[in-house]
XYZ file of C-alpha atoms in Angstrom:
506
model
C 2.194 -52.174 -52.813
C 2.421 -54.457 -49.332
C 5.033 -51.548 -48.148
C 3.099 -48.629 -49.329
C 0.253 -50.074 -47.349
C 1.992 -50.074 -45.097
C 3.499 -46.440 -44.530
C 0.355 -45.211 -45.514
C -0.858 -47.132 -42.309
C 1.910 -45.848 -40.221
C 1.260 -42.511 -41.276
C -2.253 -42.352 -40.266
C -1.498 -43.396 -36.817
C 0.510 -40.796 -36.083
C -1.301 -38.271 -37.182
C -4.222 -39.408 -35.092
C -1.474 -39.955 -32.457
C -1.000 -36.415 -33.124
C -4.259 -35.052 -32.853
C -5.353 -36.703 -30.047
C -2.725 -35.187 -28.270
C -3.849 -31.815 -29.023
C -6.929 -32.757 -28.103
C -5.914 -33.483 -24.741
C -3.944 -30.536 -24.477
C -6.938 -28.338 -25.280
C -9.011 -30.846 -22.571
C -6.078 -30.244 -19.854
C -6.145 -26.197 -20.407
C -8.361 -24.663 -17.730
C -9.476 -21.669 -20.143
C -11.367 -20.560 -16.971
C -8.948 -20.122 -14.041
C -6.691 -17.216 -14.844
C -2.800 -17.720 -14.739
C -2.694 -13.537 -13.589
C -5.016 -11.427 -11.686
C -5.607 -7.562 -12.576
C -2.878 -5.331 -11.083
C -5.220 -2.586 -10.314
C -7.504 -5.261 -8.785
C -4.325 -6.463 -6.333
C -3.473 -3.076 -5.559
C -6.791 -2.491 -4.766
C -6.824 -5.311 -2.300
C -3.717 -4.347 -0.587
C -4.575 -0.296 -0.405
C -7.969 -1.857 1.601
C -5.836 -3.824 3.669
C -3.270 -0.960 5.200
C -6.899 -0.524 7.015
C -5.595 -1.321 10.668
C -6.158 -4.554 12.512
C -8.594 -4.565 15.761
C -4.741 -4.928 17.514
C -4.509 -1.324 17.491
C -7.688 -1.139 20.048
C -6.310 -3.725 22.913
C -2.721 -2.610 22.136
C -1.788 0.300 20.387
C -4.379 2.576 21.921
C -4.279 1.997 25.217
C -0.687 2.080 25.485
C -0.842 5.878 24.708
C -4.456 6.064 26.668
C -6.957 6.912 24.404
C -8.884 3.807 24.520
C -9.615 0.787 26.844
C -11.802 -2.107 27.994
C -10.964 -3.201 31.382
C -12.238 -6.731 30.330
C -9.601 -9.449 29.953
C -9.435 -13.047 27.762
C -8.903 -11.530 24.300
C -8.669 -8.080 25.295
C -6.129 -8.484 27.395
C -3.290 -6.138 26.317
C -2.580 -2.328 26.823
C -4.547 -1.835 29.939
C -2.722 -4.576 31.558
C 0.459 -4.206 30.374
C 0.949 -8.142 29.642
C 1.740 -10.182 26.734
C -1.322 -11.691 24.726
C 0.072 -12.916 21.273
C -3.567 -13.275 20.013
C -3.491 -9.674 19.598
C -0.098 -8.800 19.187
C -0.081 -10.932 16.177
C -2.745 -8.697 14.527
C -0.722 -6.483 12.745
C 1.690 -8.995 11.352
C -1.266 -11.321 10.174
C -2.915 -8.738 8.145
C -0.758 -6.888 6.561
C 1.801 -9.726 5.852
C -0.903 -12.194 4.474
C -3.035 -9.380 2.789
C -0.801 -6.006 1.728
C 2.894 -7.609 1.386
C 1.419 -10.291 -0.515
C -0.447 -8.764 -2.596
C 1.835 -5.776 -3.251
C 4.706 -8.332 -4.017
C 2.671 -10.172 -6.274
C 1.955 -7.038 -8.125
C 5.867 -5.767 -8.105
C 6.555 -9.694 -10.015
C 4.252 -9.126 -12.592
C 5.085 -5.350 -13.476
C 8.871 -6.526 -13.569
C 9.093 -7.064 -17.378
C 5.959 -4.046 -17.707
C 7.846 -0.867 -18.261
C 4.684 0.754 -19.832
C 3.460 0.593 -15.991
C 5.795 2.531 -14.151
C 3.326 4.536 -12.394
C 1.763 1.416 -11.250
C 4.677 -0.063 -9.678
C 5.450 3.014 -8.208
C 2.049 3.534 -6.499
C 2.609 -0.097 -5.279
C 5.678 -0.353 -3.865
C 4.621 2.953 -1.677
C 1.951 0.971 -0.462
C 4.216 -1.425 0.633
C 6.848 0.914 2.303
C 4.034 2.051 4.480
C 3.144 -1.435 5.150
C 6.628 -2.381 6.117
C 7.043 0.570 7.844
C 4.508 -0.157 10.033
C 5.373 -3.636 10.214
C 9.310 -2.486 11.831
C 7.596 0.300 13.730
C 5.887 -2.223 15.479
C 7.846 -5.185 15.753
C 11.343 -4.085 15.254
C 13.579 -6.502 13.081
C 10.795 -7.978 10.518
C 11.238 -9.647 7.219
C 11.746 -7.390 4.663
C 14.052 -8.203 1.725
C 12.703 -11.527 1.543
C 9.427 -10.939 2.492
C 6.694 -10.861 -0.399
C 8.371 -13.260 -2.606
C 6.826 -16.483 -1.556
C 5.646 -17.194 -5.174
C 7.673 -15.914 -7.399
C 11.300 -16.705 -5.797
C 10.016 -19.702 -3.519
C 11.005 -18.286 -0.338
C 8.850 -19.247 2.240
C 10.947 -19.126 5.469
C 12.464 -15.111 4.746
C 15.231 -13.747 7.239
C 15.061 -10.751 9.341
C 16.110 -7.964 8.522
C 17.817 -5.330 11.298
C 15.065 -2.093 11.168
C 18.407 0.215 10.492
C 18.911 -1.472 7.410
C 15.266 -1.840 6.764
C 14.757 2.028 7.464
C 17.645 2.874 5.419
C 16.347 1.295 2.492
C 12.767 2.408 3.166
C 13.977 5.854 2.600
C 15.679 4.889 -1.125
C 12.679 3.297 -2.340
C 10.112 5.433 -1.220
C 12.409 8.461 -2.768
C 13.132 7.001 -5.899
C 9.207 6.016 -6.153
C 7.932 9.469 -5.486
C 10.474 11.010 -7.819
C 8.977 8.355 -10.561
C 5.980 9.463 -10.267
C 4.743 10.977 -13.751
C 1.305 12.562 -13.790
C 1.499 12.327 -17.897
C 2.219 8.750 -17.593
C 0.278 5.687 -16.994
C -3.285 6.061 -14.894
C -5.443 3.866 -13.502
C -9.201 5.810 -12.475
C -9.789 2.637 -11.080
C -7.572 2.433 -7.924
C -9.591 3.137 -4.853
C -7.099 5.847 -2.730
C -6.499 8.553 -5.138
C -8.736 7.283 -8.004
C -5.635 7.235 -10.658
C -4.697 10.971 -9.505
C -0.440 10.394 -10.063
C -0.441 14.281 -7.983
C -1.800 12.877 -4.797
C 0.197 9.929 -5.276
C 3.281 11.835 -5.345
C 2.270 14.269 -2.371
C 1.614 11.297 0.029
C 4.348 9.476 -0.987
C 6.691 12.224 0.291
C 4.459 12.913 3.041
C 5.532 9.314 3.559
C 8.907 10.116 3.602
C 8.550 12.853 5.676
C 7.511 10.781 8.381
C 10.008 8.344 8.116
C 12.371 10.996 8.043
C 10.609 12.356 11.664
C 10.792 8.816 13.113
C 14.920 8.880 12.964
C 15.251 12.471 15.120
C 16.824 10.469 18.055
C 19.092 8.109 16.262
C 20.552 9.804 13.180
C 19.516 13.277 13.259
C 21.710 13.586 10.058
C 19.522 11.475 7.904
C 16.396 12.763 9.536
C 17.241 16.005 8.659
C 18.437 15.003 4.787
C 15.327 12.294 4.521
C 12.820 15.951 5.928
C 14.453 18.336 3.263
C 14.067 15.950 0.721
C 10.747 15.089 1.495
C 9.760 18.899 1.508
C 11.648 19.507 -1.436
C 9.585 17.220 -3.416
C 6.165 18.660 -2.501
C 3.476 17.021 0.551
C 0.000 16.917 0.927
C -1.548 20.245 0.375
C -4.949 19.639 1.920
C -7.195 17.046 3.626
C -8.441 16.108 0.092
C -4.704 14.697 0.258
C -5.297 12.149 3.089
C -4.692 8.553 2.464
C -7.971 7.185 3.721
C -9.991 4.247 3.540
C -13.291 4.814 2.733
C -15.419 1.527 3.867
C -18.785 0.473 2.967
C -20.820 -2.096 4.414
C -18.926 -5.236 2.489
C -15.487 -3.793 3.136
C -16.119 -2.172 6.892
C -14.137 -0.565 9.126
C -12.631 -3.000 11.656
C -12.719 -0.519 14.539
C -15.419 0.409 13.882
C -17.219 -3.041 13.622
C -15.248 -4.248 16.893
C -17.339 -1.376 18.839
C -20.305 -1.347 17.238
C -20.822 -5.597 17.602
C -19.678 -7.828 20.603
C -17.439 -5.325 22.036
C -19.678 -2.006 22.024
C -20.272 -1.900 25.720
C -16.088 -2.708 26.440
C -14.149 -0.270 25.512
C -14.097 3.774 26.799
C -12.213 6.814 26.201
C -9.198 6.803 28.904
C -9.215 9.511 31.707
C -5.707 11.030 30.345
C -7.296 11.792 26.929
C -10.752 13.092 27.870
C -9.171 15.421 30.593
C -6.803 16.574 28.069
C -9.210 17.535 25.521
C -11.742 19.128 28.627
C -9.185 20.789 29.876
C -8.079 22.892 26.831
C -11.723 23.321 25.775
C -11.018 21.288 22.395
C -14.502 21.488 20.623
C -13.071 17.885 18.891
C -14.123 16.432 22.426
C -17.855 16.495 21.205
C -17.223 15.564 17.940
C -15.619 12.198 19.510
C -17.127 11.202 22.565
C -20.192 10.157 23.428
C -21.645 9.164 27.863
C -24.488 7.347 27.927
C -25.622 9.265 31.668
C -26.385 6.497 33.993
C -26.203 3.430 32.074
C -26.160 0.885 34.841
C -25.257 -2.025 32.011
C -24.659 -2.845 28.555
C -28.288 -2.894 27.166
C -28.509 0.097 29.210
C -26.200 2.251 26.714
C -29.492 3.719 24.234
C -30.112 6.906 22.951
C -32.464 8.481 24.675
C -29.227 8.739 27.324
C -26.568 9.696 25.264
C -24.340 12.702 25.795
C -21.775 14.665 23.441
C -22.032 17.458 25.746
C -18.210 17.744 26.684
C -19.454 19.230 30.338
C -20.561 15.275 30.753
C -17.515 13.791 29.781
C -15.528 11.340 31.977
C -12.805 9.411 30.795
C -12.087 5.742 32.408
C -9.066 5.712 34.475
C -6.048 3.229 33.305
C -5.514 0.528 35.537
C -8.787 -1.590 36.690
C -9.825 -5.061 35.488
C -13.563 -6.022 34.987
C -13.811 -6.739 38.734
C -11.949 -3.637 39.959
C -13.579 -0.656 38.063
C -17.096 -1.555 39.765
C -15.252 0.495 42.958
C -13.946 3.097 40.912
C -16.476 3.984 38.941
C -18.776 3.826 42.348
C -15.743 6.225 43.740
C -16.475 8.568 40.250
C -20.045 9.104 41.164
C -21.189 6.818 38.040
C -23.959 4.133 38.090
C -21.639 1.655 36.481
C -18.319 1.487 34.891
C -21.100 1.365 31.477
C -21.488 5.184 32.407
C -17.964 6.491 31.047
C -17.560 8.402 28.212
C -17.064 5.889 24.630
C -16.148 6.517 21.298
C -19.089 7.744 19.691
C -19.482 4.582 17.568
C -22.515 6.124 15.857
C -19.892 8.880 14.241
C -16.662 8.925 14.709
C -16.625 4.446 15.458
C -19.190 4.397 12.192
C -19.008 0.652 10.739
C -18.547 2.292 7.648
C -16.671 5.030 8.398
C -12.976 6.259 7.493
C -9.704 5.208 8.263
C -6.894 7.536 8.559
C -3.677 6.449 7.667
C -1.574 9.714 6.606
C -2.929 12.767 6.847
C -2.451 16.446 6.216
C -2.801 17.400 9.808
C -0.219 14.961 11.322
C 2.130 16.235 8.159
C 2.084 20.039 9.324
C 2.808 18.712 12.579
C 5.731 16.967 11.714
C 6.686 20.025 9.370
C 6.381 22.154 13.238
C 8.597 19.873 15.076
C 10.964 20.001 11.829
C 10.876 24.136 11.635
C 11.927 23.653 15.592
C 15.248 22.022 14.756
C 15.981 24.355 11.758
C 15.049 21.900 9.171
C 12.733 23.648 7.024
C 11.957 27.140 6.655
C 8.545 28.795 7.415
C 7.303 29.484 11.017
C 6.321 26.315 13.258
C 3.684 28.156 14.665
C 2.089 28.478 11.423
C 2.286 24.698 10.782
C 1.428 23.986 14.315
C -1.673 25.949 13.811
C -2.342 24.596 10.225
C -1.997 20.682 11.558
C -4.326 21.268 14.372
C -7.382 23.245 12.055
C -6.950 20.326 9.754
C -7.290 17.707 11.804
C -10.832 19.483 13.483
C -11.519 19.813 9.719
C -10.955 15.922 9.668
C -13.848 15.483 11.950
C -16.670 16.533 9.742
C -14.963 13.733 7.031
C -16.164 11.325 9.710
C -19.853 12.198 9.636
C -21.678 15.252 8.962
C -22.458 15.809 12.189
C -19.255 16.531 13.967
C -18.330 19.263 11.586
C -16.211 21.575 13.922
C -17.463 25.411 13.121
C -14.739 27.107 12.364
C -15.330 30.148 14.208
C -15.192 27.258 17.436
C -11.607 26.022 15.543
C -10.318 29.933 15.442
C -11.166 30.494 19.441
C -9.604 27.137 20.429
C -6.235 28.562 19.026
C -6.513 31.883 20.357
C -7.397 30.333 23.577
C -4.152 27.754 23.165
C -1.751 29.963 21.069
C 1.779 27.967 20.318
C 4.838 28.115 22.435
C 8.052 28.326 21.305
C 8.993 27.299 25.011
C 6.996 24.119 25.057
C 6.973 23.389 21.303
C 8.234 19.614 21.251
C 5.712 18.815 23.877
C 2.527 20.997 22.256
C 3.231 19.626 18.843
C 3.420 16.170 19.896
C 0.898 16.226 21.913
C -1.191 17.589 19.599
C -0.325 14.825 17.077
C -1.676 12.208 19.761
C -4.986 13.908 19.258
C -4.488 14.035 15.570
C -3.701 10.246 15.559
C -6.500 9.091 17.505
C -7.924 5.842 15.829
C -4.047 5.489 14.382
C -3.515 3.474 17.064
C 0.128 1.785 15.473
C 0.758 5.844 14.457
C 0.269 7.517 18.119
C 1.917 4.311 19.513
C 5.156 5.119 17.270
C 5.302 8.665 17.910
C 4.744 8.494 21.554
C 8.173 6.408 22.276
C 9.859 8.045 19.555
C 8.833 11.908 20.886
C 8.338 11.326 24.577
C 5.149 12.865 24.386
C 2.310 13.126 25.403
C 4.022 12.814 29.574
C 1.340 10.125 30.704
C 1.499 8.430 33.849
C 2.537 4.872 33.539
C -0.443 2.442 34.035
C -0.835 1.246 37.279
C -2.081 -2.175 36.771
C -0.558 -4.436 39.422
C 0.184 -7.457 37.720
C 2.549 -6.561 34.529
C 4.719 -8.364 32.073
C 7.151 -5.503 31.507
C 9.586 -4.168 34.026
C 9.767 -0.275 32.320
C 6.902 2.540 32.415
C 5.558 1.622 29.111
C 5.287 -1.343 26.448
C 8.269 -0.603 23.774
C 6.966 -3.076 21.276
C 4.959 -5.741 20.308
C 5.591 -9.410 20.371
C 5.882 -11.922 17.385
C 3.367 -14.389 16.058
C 3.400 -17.674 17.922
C 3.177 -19.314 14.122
C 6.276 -17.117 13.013
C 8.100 -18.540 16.265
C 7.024 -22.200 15.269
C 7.460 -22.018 11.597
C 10.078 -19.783 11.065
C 11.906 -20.198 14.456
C 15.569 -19.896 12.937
C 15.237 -16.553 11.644
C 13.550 -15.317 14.348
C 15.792 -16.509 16.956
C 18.687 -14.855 14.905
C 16.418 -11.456 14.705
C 15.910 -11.303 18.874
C 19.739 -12.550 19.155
C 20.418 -9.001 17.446
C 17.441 -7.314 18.824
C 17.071 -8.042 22.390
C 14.990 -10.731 23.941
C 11.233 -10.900 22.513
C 8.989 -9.709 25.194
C 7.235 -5.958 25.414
C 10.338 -4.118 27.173
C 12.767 -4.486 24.314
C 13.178 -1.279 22.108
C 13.053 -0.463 18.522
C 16.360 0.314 16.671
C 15.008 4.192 16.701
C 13.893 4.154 20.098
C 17.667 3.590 21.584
């Protein structure tokens, strides 16, 4: 009896043992915090943040003159030609922390998810265009091992040369586009193409056709293969084809909220690019700028002074500080370097307004340059022409206002017909135009192309020894954090300052 008291006793115990244990478990499981986030949810986070960086404006833009502030401290950049990693760093902070991250995230979860092939597939084209970007800008990045913090634990990833990177850019974003199954998987919810697996497909080879473009001057074998390929598999038919971000007031534009807060009486439309635009007669020249007539200061820029008249127009010449453009703009007949011609940040610089990362326009262009060296078939004159309508069509998708008639769009090309004799330098000049506010865009194409011919800036103090900045510099964090992989990156690159060139731009 004593023994079966006993068991009885131990028995008990351990099932209390037992349940309290279960207990516990069910106290330690957070049934709150989830162990996954929504794919769609990521993707829609990282399709936001391809949205470009404010480094575009001190950098990017006034590289290839469209935009400047002559102001220095944290604008310091593109008008001076020197080397301020506060802003150089732009691009790599956002779209490594924000759209690799996300998008690798995404490409971890989806691994064992074959019902979601059209999800993966929308993502990792995301990501090529990030990374794209990313090696367009900075040269050697990390790419195979970038994006995997979490799930493979690598937190310091290696460099990657941007020949291999490019070369594998090309296989994914093929084999994505090709994947692409309208009858399969949707998702209404994404925010670029709202779930329509068409559009995806179109700008993913529009994609490809542009990385095909970038590669004319270093392998004009796999440009040409990458361009019929792209072609082959069908590009954006139409602006409704763009891959824009459309902001709101809780997701804004950053451009757009640079120039319409702190910095709205700092930055103006260059002299190169106005004069361009006046001198052709290009109707887009009212649609974008805006001269407040005799603004003598900041608080002086209101609308009761404000011109779109293109007759008004006077671009800010490259070259002058805060200090020295007091003379010049005395020497231009204006009451103040506040009286040149801006962005009009009440349309085209909207807080809320579009971004432009691929569009139709800039993909007819590239399909003109591509009919020039016998890559495609159909008449470049007929892209030329279809690539510059679109993108004056692109205006009204700005605002309302700045709808260019079209009877205004049909006399511009009558009065600036294409020539075969001059075609590189028209079409690439016209896809400056078409690129303005795609700052890391006009940037690329301008060293890759040669064109737009712009004088060099004359700026007398200069950290680069060439006519132009070739690239931007890395991150002071990547340099101290990751230091080892970086220092084997500029060992194969060239030394990291803003002379050294791209792989493509040998």
């Amino acid at each position: 009896m004593d023994n079966l008291y006993k068991y009885t006793l131990v028995l008990i115990l351990l099932c209390s043992t037992l349940s309290c244990e279960e207990d516990l478990d069910e106290l330690n499981t957070n049934v709150v915090d989830p162990t996954s986030v929504d794919e769609v949810f990521l993707l829609n986070n990282a399709i936001i943040g391809t949205s470009f960086s404010n480094g575009q404006l001190i950098y990017d833009m006034a590289i290839v003159q469209q935009m400047v502030s002559p102001n220095s401290g944290v604008l310091t950049g593109g008008n001076y030609n020197q080397d301020n990693r506060n802003s150089t760093q732009q691009h790599w902070n956002d779209y490594y922390t924000t759209v690799i991250k996300h998008t690798g995230d995404i490409l971890a979860q989806l691994a064992d998810q074959p019902d979601k092939s059209n999800l993966l597939h929308m993502t990792t084209l995301i990501q090529a265009h990030a990374f794209a970007l990313l090696t367009d800008t900075y040269g050697d990045v990390p790419y195979f091992e970038a994006g995997v913090g979490i799930s493979e634990q690598i937190v310091f990833p290696r460099y990657d040369a941007q020949e291999s990177i490019y070369q594998d850019l090309i296989n994914v974003v093929s084999a994505s586009a090709a994947a692409l199954n309208p009858a399969g998987d949707t998702y209404p919810g994404e925010v670029l193409f709202g779930g329509d697996i068409s559009q995806w497909k179109k700008m993913g080879y529009s994609l490809l056709l542009r990385l095909g473009m970038r590669l004319t001057e270093v392998d004009a074998a796999l440009a040409q293969q990458t361009v019929t390929a792209a072609v082959a598999g069908g590009l954006m038919e139409s602006n409704d084809d763009n891959y824009v971000i459309r902001h709101d007031f809780n997701y804004v534009n950053s451009a757009g909220n640079t120039l319409n807060g702190s910095e709205a009486n700092n930055y103006y439309l260059v002299k190169s690019f106005v004069d361009y635009l006046s001198g052709t007669s290009d109707p887009r020249l009212g649609a974008i700028a805006v001269r407040y007539v005799g603004a003598g200061s900041g608080p002086e820029q209101v609308a009761d002074i404000a011109s779109t008249n293109p007759s008004d127009q006077i671009g800010m010449p490259m070259g002058f500080d805060n200090g020295s453009i007091v003379a010049q703009a005395e020497a231009d007949g204006l009451a103040s370097f506040y009286d040149y011609s801006q962005a009009d940040r009440t349309r085209i610089a909207k807080i809320n307004g579009p971004m432009f990362i691929i569009t139709y326009g800039q993909t007819q262009l590239l399909l003109a340059e591509a009919a020039i060296r016998g890559w495609v078939s159909g008449a470049a004159a007929d892209y030329y022409e279809a690539g510059v309508r679109a993108h004056m069509d692109q205006m009204a998708l700005h605002d309302a206002s700045m709808e260019i008639p079209s009877v205004d769009v049909d006399a511009y090309l009558v009065a600036n017909p294409f020539d075969a004799g001059n075609a590189l330098e028209q079409i690439n000049t016209q896809y400056w135009v078409a690129s303005f506010l795609n700052g890391p865009e006009a940037f690329a194409n301008f060293r890759r192309s040669g064109f737009p011919v712009l004088a060099p800036n004359p700026f007398p103090a200069q950290d680069i020894s060439g006519d132009f900045i070739n690239r931007h510099t890395y991150p002071n964090d990547e340099i101290a954090v990751n230091g080892d992989n970086l220092a084997e990156a500029v060992a194969r690159m060239g030394p990291d300052n803003l002379d050294t060139k791209v792989w493509w731009d040998q």
